[in-house]
Coordinates of N, CA and C and ligand atoms in Angstrom, one line a residue:
X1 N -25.1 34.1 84.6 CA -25.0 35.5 84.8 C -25.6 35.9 86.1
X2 N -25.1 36.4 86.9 CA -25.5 37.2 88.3 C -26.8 38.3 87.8
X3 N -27.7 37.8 89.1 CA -28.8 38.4 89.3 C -28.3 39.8 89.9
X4 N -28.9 41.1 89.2 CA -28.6 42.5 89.9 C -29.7 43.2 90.4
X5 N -29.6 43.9 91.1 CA -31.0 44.6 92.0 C -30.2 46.5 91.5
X6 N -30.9 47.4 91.3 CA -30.6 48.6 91.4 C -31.7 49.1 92.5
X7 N -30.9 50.3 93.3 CA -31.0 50.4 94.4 C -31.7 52.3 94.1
X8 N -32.8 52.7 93.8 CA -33.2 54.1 93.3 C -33.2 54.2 91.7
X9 N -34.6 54.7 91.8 CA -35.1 54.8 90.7 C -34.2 56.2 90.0
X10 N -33.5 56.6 89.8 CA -32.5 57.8 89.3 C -32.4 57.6 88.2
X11 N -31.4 59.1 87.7 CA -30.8 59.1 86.2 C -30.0 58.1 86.2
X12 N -29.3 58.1 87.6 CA -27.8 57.4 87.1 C -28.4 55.9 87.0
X13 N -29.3 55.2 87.9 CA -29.8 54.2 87.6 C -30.2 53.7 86.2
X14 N -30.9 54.9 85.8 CA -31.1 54.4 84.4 C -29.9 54.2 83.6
X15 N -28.7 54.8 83.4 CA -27.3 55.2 82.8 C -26.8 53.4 83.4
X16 N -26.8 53.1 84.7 CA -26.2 51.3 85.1 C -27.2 50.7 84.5
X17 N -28.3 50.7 84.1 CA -29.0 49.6 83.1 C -28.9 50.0 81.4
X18 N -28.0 50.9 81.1 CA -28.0 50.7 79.7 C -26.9 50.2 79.8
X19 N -25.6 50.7 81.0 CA -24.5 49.9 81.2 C -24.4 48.3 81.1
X20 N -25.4 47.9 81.5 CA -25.0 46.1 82.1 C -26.4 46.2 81.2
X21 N -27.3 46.2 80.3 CA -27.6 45.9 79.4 C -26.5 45.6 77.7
X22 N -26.1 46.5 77.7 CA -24.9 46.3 76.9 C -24.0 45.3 77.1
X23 N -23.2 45.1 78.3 CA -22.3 44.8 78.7 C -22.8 42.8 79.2
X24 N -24.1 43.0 79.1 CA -24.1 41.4 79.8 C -24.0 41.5 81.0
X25 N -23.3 42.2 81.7 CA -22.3 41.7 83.3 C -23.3 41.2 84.4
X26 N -24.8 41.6 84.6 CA -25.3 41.0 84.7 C -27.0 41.2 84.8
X27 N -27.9 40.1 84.6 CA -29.2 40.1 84.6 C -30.1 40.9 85.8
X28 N -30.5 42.0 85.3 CA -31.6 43.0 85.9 C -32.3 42.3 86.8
X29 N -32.7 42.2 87.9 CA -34.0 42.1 88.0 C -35.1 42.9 88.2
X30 N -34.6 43.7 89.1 CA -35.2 45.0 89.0 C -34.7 46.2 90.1
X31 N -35.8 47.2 90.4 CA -35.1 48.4 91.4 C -36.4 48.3 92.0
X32 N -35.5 49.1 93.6 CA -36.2 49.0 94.8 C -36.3 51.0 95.2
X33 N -37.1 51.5 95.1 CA -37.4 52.8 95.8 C -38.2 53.0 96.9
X34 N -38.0 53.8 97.5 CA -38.9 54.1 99.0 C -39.9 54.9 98.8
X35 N -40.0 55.2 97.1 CA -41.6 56.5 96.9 C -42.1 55.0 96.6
X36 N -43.3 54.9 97.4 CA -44.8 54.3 97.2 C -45.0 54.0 96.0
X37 N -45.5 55.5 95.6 CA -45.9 56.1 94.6 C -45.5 55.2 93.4
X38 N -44.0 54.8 93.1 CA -43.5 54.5 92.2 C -43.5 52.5 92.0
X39 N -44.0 52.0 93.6 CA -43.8 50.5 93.1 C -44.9 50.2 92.3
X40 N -44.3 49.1 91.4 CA -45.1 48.4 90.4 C -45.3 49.4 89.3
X41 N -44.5 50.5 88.7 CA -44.5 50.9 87.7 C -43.0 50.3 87.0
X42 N -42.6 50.8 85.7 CA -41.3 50.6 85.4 C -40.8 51.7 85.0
X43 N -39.3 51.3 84.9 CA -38.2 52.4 84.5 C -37.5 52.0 83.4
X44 N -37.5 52.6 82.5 CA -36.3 52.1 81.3 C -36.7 50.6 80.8
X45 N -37.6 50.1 81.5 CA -38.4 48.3 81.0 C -37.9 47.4 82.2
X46 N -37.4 48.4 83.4 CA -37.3 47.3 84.4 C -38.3 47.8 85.2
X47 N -38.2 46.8 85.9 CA -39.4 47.0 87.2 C -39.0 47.6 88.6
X48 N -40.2 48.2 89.1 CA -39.8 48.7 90.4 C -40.6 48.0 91.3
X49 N -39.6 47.5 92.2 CA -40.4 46.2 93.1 C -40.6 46.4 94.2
X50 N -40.1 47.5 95.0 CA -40.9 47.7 96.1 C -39.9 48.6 96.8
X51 N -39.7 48.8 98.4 CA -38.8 49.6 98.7 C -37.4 49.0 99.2
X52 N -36.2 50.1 99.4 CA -35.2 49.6 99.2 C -34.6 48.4 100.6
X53 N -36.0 48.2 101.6 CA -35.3 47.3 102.4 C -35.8 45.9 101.8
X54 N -36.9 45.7 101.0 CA -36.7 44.5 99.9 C -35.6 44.1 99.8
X55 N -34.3 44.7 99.7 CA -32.7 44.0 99.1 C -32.6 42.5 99.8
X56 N -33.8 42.8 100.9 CA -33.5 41.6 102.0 C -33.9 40.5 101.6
X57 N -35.2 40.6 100.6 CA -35.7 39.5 100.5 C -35.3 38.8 98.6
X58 N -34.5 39.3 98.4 CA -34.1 38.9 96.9 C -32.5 37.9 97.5
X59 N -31.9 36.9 98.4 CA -31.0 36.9 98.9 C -29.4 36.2 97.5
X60 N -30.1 35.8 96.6 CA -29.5 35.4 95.7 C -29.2 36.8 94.6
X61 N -29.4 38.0 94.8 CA -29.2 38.8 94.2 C -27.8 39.9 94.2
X62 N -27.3 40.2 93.3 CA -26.0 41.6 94.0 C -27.2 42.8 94.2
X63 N -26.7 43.8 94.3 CA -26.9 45.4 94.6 C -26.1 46.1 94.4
X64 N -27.1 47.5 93.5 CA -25.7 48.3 93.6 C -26.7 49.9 93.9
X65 N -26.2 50.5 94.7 CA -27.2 51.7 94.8 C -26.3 52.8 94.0
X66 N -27.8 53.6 93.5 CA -27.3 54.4 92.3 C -28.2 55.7 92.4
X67 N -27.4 56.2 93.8 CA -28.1 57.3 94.2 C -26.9 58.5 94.0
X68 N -27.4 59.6 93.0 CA -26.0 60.3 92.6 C -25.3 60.9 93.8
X69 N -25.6 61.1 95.0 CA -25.0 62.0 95.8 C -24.4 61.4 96.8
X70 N -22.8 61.4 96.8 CA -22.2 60.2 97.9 C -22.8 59.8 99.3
X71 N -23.6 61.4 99.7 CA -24.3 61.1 101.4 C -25.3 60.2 101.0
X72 N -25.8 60.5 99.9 CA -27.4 59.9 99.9 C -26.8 58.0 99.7
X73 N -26.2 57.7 99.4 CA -25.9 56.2 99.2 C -25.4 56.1 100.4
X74 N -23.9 56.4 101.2 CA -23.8 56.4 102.6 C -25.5 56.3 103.5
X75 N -26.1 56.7 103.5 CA -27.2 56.9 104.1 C -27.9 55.3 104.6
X76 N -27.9 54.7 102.4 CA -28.7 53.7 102.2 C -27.9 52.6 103.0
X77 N -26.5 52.5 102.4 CA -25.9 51.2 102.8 C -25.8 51.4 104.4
X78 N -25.9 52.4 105.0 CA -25.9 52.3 106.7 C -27.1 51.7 106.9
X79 N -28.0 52.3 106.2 CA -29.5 51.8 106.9 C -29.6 49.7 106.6
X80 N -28.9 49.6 105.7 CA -29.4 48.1 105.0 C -28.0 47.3 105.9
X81 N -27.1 47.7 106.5 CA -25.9 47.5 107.0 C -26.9 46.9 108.7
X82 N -27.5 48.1 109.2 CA -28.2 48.0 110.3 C -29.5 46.6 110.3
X83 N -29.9 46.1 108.9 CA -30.5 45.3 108.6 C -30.3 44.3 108.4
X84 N -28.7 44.2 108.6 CA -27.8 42.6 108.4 C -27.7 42.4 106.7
X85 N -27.5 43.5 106.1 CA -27.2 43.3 104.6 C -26.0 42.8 104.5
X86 N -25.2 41.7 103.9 CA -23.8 41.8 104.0 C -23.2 42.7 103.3
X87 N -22.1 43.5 102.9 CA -21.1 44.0 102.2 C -21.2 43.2 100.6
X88 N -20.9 41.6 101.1 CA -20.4 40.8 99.8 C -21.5 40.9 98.8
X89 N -22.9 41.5 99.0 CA -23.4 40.9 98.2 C -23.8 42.6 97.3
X90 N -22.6 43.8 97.2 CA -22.9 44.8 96.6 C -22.1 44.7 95.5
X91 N -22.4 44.8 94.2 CA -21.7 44.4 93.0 C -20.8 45.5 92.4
X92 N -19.9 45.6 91.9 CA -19.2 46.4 91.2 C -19.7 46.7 89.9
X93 N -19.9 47.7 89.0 CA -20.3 47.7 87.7 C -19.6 48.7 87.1
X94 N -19.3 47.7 85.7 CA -17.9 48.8 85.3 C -18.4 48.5 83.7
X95 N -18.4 49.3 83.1 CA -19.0 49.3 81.4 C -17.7 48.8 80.9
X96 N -18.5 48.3 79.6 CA -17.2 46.9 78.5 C -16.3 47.9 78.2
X97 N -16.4 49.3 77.8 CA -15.7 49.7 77.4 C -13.8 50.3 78.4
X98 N -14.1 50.0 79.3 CA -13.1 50.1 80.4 C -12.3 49.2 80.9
X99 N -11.0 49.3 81.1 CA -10.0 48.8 81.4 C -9.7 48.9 82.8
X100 N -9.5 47.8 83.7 CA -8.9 47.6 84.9 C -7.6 47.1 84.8
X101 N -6.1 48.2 84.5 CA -5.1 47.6 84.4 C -4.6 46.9 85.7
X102 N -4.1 46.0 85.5 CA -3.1 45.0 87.0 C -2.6 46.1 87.9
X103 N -3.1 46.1 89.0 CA -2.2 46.9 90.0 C -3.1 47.9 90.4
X104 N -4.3 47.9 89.3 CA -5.5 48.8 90.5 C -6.8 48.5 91.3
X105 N -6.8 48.6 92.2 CA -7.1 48.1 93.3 C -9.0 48.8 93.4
X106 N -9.9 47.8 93.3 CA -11.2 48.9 93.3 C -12.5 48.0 94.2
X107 N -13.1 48.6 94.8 CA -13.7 48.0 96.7 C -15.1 47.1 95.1
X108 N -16.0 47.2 96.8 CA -17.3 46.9 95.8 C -18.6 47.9 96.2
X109 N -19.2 47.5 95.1 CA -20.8 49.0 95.0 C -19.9 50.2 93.9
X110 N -19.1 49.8 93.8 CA -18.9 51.0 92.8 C -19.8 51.1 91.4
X111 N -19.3 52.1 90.4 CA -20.1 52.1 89.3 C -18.8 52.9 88.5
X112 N -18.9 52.6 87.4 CA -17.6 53.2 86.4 C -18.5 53.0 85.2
X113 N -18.8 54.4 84.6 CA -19.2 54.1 83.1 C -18.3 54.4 82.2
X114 N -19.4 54.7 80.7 CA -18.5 54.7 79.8 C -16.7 55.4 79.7
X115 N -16.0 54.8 79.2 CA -14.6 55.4 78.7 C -13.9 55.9 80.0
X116 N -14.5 55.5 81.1 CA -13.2 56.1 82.5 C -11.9 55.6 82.1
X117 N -11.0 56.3 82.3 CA -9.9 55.9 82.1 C -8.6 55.3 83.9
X118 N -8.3 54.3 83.6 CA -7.4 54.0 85.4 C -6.0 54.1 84.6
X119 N -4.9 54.3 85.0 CA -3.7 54.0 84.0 C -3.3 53.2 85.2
X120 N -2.4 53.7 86.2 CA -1.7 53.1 87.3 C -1.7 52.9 88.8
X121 N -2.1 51.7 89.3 CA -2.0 51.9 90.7 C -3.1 52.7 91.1
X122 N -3.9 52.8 91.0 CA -5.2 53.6 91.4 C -5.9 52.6 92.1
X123 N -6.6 53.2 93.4 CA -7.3 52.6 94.4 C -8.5 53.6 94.5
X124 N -9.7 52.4 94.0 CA -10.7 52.9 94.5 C -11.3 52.3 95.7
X125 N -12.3 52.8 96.9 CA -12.6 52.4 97.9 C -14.3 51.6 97.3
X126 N -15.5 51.8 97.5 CA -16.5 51.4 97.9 C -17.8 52.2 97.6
X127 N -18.7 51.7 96.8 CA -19.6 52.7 96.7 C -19.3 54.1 96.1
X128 N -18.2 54.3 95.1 CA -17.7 55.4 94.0 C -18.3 54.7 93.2
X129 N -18.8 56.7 92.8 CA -19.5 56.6 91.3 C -18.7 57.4 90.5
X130 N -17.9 56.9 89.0 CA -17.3 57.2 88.4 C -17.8 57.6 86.8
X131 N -18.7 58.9 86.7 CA -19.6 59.2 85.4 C -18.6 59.0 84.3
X132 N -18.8 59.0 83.0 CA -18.3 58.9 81.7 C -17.1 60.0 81.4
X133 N -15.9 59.3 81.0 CA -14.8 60.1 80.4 C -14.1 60.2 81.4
X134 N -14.2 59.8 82.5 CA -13.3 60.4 83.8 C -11.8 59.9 83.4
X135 N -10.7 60.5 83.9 CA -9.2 59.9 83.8 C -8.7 60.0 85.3
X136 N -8.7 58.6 85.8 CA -7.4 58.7 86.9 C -6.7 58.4 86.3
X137 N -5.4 58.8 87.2 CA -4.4 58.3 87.0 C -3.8 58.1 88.2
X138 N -1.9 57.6 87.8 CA -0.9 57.1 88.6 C -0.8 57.1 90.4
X139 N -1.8 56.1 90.8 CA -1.2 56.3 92.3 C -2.4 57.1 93.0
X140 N -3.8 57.5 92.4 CA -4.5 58.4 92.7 C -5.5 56.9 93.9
X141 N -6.1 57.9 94.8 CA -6.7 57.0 95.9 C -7.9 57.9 96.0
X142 N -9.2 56.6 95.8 CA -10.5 57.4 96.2 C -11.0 57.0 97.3
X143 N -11.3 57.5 97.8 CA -11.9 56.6 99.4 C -13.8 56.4 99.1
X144 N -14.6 55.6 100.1 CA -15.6 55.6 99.5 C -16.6 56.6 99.5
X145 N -17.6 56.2 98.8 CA -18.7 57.5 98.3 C -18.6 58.7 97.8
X146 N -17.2 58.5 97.0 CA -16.8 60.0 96.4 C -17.2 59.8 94.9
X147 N -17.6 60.6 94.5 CA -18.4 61.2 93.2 C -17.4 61.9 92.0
X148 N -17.6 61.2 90.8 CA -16.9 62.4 89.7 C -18.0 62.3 88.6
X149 N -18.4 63.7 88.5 CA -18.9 63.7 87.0 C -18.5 63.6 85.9
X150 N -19.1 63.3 84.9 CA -18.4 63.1 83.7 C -17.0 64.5 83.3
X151 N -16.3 63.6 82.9 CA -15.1 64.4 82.4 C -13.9 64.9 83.4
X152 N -14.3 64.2 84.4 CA -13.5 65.0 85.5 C -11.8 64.0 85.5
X153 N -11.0 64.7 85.3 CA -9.1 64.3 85.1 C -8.9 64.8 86.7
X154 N -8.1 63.6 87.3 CA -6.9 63.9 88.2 C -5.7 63.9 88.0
X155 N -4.5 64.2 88.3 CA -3.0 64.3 88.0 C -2.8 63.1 89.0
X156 N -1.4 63.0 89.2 CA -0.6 61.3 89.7 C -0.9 62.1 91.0
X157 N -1.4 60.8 91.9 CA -0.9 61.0 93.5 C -1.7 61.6 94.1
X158 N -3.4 62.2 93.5 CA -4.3 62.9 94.0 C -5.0 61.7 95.0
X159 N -5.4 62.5 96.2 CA -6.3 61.8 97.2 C -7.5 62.2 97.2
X160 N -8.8 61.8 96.9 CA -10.6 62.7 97.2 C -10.5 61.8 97.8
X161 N -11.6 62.1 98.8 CA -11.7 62.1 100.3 C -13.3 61.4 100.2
X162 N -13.4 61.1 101.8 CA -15.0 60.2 101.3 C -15.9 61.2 101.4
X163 N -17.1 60.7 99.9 CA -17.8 61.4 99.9 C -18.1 62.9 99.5
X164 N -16.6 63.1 99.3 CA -16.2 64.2 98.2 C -17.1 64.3 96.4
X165 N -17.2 65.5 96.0 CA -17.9 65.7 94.8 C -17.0 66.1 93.8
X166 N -16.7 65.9 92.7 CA -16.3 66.5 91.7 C -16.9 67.1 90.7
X167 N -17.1 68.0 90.0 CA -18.0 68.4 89.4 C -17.6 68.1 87.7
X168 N -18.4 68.4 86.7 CA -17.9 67.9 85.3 C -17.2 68.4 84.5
X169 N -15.9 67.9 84.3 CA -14.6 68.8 83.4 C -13.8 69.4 84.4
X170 N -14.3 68.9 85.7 CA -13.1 69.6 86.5 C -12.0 68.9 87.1
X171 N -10.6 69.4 87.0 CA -9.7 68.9 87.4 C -8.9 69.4 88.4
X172 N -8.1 68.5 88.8 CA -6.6 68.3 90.1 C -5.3 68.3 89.7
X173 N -4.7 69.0 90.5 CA -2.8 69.0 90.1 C -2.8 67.8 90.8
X174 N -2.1 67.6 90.4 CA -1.0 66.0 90.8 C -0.5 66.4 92.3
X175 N -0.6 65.5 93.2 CA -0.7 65.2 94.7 C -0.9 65.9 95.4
X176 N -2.6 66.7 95.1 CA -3.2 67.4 95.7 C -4.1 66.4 96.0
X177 N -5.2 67.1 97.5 CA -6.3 66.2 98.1 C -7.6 67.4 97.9
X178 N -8.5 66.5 98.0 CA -9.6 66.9 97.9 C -10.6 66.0 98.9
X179 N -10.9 66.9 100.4 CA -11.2 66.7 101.4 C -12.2 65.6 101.5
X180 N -12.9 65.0 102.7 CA -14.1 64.1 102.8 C -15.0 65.5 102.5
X181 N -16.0 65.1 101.7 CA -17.0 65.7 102.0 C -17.0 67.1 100.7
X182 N -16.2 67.5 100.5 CA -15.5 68.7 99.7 C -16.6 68.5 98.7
X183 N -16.8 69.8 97.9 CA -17.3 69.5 96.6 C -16.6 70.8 95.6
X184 N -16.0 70.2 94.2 CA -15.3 71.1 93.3 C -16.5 71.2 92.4
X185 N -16.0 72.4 91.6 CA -17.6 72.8 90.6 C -16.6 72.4 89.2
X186 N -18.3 72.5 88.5 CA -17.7 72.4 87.0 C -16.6 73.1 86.4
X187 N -15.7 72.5 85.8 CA -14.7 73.2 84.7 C -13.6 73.7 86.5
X188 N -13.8 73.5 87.5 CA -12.7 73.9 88.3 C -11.4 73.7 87.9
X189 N -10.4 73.9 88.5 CA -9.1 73.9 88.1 C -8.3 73.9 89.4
X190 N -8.3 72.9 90.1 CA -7.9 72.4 91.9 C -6.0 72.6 91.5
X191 N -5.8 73.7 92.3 CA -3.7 74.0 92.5 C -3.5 73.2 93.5
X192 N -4.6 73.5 94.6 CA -3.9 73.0 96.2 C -5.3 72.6 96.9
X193 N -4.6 71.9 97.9 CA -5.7 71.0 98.7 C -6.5 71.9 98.9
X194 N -8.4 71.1 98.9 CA -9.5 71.4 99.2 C -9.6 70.7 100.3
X195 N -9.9 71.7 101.3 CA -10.6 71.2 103.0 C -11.5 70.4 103.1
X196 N -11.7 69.9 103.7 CA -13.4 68.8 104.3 C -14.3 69.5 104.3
X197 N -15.2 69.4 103.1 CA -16.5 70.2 103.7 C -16.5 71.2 103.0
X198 N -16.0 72.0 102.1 CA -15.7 73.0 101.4 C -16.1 73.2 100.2
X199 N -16.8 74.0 98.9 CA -16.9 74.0 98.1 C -15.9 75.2 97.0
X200 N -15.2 74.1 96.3 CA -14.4 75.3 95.8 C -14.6 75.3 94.4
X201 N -14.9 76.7 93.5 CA -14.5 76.8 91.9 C -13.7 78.0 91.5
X202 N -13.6 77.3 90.2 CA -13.0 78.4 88.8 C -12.1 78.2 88.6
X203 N -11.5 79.0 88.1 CA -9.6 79.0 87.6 C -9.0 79.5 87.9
X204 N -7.9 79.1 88.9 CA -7.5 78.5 90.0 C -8.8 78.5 90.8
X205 N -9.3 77.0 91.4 CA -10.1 77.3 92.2 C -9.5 77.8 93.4
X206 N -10.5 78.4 94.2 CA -11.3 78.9 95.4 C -12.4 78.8 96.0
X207 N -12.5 78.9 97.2 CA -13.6 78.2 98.4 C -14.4 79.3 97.8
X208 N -16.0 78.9 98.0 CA -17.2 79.9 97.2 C -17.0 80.3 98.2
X209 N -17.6 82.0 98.6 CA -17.8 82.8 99.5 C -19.2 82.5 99.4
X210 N -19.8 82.0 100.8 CA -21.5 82.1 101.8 C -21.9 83.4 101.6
X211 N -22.7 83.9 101.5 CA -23.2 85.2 102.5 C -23.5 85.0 103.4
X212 N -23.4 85.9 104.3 CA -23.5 85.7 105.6 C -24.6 86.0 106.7
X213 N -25.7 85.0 107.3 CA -26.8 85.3 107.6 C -26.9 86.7 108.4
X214 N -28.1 86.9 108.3 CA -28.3 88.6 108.8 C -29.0 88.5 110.0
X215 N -28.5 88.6 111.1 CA -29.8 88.4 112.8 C -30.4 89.5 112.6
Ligands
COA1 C1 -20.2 74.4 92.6 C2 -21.7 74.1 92.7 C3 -21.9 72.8 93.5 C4 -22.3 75.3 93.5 O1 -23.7 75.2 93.5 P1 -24.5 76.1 94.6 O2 -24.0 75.7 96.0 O3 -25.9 75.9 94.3 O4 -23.9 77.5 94.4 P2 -24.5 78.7 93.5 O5 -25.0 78.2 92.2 O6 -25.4 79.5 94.3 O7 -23.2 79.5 93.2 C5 -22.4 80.1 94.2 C6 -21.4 81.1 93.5 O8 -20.4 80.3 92.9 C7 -20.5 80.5 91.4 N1 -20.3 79.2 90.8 C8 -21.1 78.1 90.9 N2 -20.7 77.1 90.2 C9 -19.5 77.6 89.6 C10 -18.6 77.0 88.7 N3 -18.7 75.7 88.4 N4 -17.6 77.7 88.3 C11 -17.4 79.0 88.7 N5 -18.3 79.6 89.5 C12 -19.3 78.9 90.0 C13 -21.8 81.2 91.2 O9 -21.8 82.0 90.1 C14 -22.0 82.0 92.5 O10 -21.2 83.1 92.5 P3 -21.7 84.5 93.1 O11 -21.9 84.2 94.6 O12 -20.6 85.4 92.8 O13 -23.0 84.8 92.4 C15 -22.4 73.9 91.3 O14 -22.5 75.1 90.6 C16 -21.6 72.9 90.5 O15 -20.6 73.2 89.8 N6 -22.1 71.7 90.5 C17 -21.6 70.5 89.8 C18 -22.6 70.2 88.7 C19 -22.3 68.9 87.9 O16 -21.1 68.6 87.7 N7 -23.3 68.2 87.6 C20 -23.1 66.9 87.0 C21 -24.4 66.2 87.1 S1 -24.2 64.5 86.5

């Protein structure tokens, strides 16, 4: 069984160690955080070994960073990228209970928990985190560091963008995009493409209105 490293001491971190505890996929060895504070205590019964440029010195180990917010992982693997980390050595983690049907295509550093559902031809990119209950489907393309909370359904032919958010229970019509960067709110209900950068909710969503600073 492959040695694993978790990359942030987090909720979701904790949620990939009851994952690949269950699942076997592979042996813990522990997590790397950058609070001080936190090395040499434990999490969930794994250990916290020191900070996250440690990845360097475990070289027999995968990685998988399990920082909930697509910038914040972008951030990490740039920084560990600039430190001669390879790519190969970031693991995919996908809970027993999920299906990778033939024909869908998915990078590595991802995470897929309980009950996601892929049906067809679905491409995921790299460093997606895919919370519990999610459904893609037919032909849908994630690019990397995009985010879905639990429960979130797409229609056939949706594009989220890198780094994009989805929020929980919210959904996409069928060959709509959802920008780099975008973030949809809970229970949304996406008709038509969301912009880069944009936060849209409700039923039919729409872009939230800012207030607008006062000089
Ligand atoms: C959309 C979201 C990101 C907005 O957060 P925010 O930037 O802090 O914005 P605010 O909470 O200040 O809300 C801004 C406005 O949008 C409304 N709003 C926020 N979230 C909404 C939602 N999901 N549906 C409908 N309206 C929403 C607020 O009522 C507020 O309206 P107002 O200006 O008329 O008072 C957030 O509410 C959300 O849905 N996050 C996803 C949470 C999630 O799925 N968590 C999973 C954790 S694993």
């Amino acid at each position: 069984m492959a040695d694993l490293i978790l990359i942030a001491a987090s909720g979701l971190a904790r949620e990939v160690l009851a994952t690949v505890r269950d699942s076997g996929q592979f042996d813990v060895v522990g997590i790397l955080d950058d609070d001080p504070g936190r090395a040499g205590t434990t999490m969930d019964g794994s250990h916290i070994l020191g900070p996250v440029s440690d990845a360097l010195n475990y070289p027999d180990a995968k990685v998988v960073v399990c920082v909930g917010a697509g910038g914040g992982r972008a951030g990490i693997v740039e920084r560990l990228a600039g430190l001669g980390f390879p790519d190969r050595r970031y693991a995919t983690v996908v809970d027993a209970s999920v299906r990778l049907p033939e024909g869908c295509r998915i990078g590595h550093g991802n995470i897929l928990l309980g009950h996601v559902t892929l049906t067809a031809d679905v491409t995921i990119g790299n460093h997606v985190v895919v919370m519990p209950g999610v459904t893609l489907t037919h032909d849908d393309v994630v690019e990397d560091f995009a985010t879905f909370a639990a429960g979130v359904s797409l229609g056939g032919g949706v594009r989220v963008g890198r780094a994009a958010y989805l929020g929980m229970n919210s959904c996409v019509r069928e060959r709509t995009a959802v920008g780099a960067g975008a973030t949809v709110g809970m229970g949304a209900v996406v008709l038509a493409d969301v912009p880069a950068g944009e936060t849209w909710v409700g039923v039919p969503a729409r872009a939230v209105k800012r207030a607008m600073a006062v000089a």
